[in-house]
Amino acid sequence: MKFKLSTATLCISGAVFAMSLVNPTLAKIPDFLGNGANRNSTTVPELEQKSTFDQTSSPDLVAQAVAVNLTGTWRANDGGTYYIRQVGNELWWYGQSSNNGRSFSNVFHGYIGRSEVAGNWADVPRGRTRGSGEMVVRIDSNRRLTAVRRTGGFSGSVWTR
């Protein structure tokens, strides 16, 4: 799915700046870093001509409302406990097996779309397993997540809280 941005959005070190543009013909993209990198900055109409983004390829440039709050402690059908943190449209987790992570311990980072989270996971050295891969998780509700695509041998497929 492709769409045009209606506001200017800039992400610097995890902080998101969004501006509604009253007079887009006069607006310039500000030089937040102060390094002169956008000395010849582009006006917004010129930017819009180049700014059709694919939702899955440019998550930092996609402005979308995230109506769920997934932060919390979750249990999965692999017997693990997952500590999930949502920051805007980004999702992070640390998951571990029921034996205090000795069987498996993993981390995940992904981006929240309309009804899914897409990202990458990797086992960490606390557990015995050493897998890694990509994963897409469907957001069924604020209380249930379901894996719809997993690579690398990830065993969990349903998370609840």
Short mmCIF file of C-alpha atoms in Angstrom, two decimals:
data_model
loop_
_atom_site.label_atom_id
_atom_site.label_comp_id
_atom_site.label_asym_id
_atom_site.label_seq_id
_atom_site.Cartn_x
_atom_site.Cartn_y
_atom_site.Cartn_z
CA MET A 1 0.00 0.00 0.00
CA LYS A 2 1.37 3.40 -0.95
CA PHE A 3 0.23 6.83 0.16
CA LYS A 4 1.43 10.41 0.40
CA LEU A 5 2.47 12.11 3.60
CA SER A 6 0.26 15.00 4.59
CA THR A 7 2.58 16.30 7.30
CA ALA A 8 6.33 16.63 7.43
CA THR A 9 7.81 14.07 9.82
CA LEU A 10 11.41 13.94 10.97
CA CYS A 11 12.96 11.31 13.25
CA ILE A 12 16.18 12.20 15.07
CA SER A 13 17.61 9.75 17.61
CA GLY A 14 14.21 8.31 18.43
CA ALA A 15 12.40 11.65 18.75
CA VAL A 16 9.71 12.31 16.19
CA PHE A 17 8.92 15.83 15.07
CA ALA A 18 5.74 16.28 13.03
CA MET A 19 4.49 19.55 11.63
CA SER A 20 1.13 20.41 10.14
CA LEU A 21 1.86 22.80 7.36
CA VAL A 22 -0.30 25.93 7.20
CA ASN A 23 1.40 27.33 4.12
CA PRO A 24 3.25 24.44 2.48
CA THR A 25 4.61 26.58 -0.34
CA LEU A 26 6.79 28.52 2.11
CA ALA A 27 7.72 25.68 4.47
CA LYS A 28 11.27 24.37 4.52
CA ILE A 29 12.55 21.28 6.24
CA PRO A 30 14.43 22.68 9.28
CA ASP A 31 18.07 21.93 10.01
CA PHE A 32 17.55 20.32 13.44
CA LEU A 33 21.10 19.02 13.61
CA GLY A 34 22.66 22.41 12.85
CA ASN A 35 25.22 20.90 10.51
CA GLY A 36 24.11 22.64 7.33
CA ALA A 37 23.19 19.32 5.76
CA ASN A 38 20.03 20.74 4.29
CA ARG A 39 21.36 24.15 3.38
CA ASN A 40 19.59 23.78 0.05
CA SER A 41 16.52 22.38 1.77
CA THR A 42 13.56 21.31 -0.27
CA THR A 43 10.21 23.02 -0.02
CA VAL A 44 7.36 20.74 1.00
CA PRO A 45 5.63 20.67 -2.42
CA GLU A 46 8.94 19.54 -3.97
CA LEU A 47 9.29 16.96 -1.20
CA GLU A 48 5.72 15.73 -1.77
CA GLN A 49 6.48 15.16 -5.44
CA LYS A 50 9.16 12.68 -4.34
CA SER A 51 7.41 11.37 -1.22
CA THR A 52 5.33 8.33 -2.01
CA PHE A 53 6.52 5.67 0.39
CA ASP A 54 5.81 1.97 0.71
CA GLN A 55 4.61 1.33 4.26
CA THR A 56 6.88 -1.70 4.73
CA SER A 57 10.07 -0.16 3.35
CA SER A 58 10.24 3.18 5.20
CA PRO A 59 8.77 2.86 8.69
CA ASP A 60 10.50 6.04 9.94
CA LEU A 61 8.82 8.05 7.21
CA VAL A 62 5.34 6.63 7.60
CA ALA A 63 3.05 8.63 9.85
CA GLN A 64 0.29 6.49 11.24
CA ALA A 65 -1.81 6.42 14.38
CA VAL A 66 -1.09 3.53 16.71
CA ALA A 67 -4.27 2.79 18.62
CA VAL A 68 -2.92 -0.09 20.72
CA ASN A 69 -0.71 -0.18 23.78
CA LEU A 70 1.22 -3.45 23.83
CA THR A 71 3.63 -2.59 26.66
CA GLY A 72 3.51 -5.19 29.42
CA THR A 73 4.26 -8.77 30.43
CA TRP A 74 2.99 -11.44 28.03
CA ARG A 75 2.94 -15.26 28.06
CA ALA A 76 3.39 -17.31 24.89
CA ASN A 77 2.47 -20.84 23.84
CA ASP A 78 6.18 -21.75 23.85
CA GLY A 79 6.09 -21.51 27.66
CA GLY A 80 8.02 -18.25 27.68
CA THR A 81 7.46 -14.88 29.31
CA TYR A 82 7.88 -11.82 27.08
CA TYR A 83 8.51 -8.31 28.36
CA ILE A 84 7.20 -6.02 25.63
CA ARG A 85 7.82 -2.28 25.30
CA GLN A 86 6.02 -0.16 22.73
CA VAL A 87 7.49 3.25 21.88
CA GLY A 88 5.26 4.97 19.31
CA ASN A 89 5.13 2.64 16.32
CA GLU A 90 8.17 0.61 17.43
CA LEU A 91 7.99 -2.61 19.43
CA TRP A 92 10.79 -4.17 21.48
CA TRP A 93 10.77 -7.34 23.57
CA TYR A 94 12.88 -9.61 25.67
CA GLY A 95 11.54 -13.15 25.93
CA GLN A 96 12.77 -16.04 28.04
CA SER A 97 11.85 -19.66 28.75
CA SER A 98 10.14 -20.64 31.99
CA ASN A 99 13.43 -21.95 33.47
CA ASN A 100 14.72 -18.38 33.85
CA GLY A 101 15.89 -18.21 30.24
CA ARG A 102 18.26 -21.20 30.30
CA SER A 103 16.47 -22.94 27.38
CA PHE A 104 15.91 -19.81 25.29
CA SER A 105 16.25 -16.06 25.61
CA ASN A 106 15.52 -13.74 22.71
CA VAL A 107 15.06 -10.14 21.71
CA PHE A 108 12.86 -8.62 19.02
CA HIS A 109 12.58 -5.21 17.38
CA GLY A 110 9.89 -4.30 14.89
CA TYR A 111 7.57 -1.65 13.53
CA ILE A 112 3.83 -1.55 14.09
CA GLY A 113 1.67 -1.20 10.99
CA ARG A 114 -2.12 -1.16 10.74
CA SER A 115 -2.70 -4.56 12.34
CA GLU A 116 0.72 -6.21 12.33
CA VAL A 117 4.22 -5.87 13.70
CA ALA A 118 7.09 -6.71 11.34
CA GLY A 119 10.64 -7.06 12.57
CA ASN A 120 13.67 -9.15 13.43
CA TRP A 121 14.41 -11.41 16.36
CA ALA A 122 17.57 -13.07 17.70
CA ASP A 123 18.41 -15.44 20.52
CA VAL A 124 20.82 -14.05 23.11
CA PRO A 125 23.53 -16.06 24.93
CA ARG A 126 21.62 -16.62 28.19
CA GLY A 127 19.75 -19.56 26.61
CA ARG A 128 21.00 -22.62 24.72
CA THR A 129 19.40 -21.77 21.37
CA ARG A 130 21.14 -19.59 18.76
CA GLY A 131 18.52 -18.73 16.17
CA SER A 132 17.59 -15.50 14.45
CA GLY A 133 15.22 -14.40 11.75
CA GLU A 134 12.31 -12.26 10.67
CA MET A 135 8.82 -12.28 12.07
CA VAL A 136 5.41 -10.78 11.33
CA VAL A 137 2.96 -10.77 14.24
CA ARG A 138 -0.73 -9.94 13.83
CA ILE A 139 -2.25 -7.71 16.52
CA ASP A 140 -5.52 -9.49 17.35
CA SER A 141 -6.22 -7.13 20.29
CA ASN A 142 -4.46 -5.36 23.17
CA ARG A 143 -4.43 -8.79 24.84
CA ARG A 144 -3.53 -11.22 22.03
CA LEU A 145 -0.82 -11.43 19.33
CA THR A 146 -0.47 -14.17 16.70
CA ALA A 147 2.60 -14.93 14.55
CA VAL A 148 1.69 -15.08 10.86
CA ARG A 149 5.23 -15.51 9.50
CA ARG A 150 8.41 -16.66 11.26
CA THR A 151 11.85 -17.59 10.00
CA GLY A 152 14.86 -19.02 11.81
CA GLY A 153 13.05 -21.57 13.96
CA PHE A 154 11.19 -19.29 16.39
CA SER A 155 8.82 -21.56 18.34
CA GLY A 156 6.22 -19.23 19.88
CA SER A 157 3.15 -18.34 17.84
CA VAL A 158 0.53 -16.91 20.24
CA TRP A 159 1.08 -14.33 22.99
CA THR A 160 -1.56 -13.34 25.57
CA ARG A 161 -1.80 -11.18 28.67
#
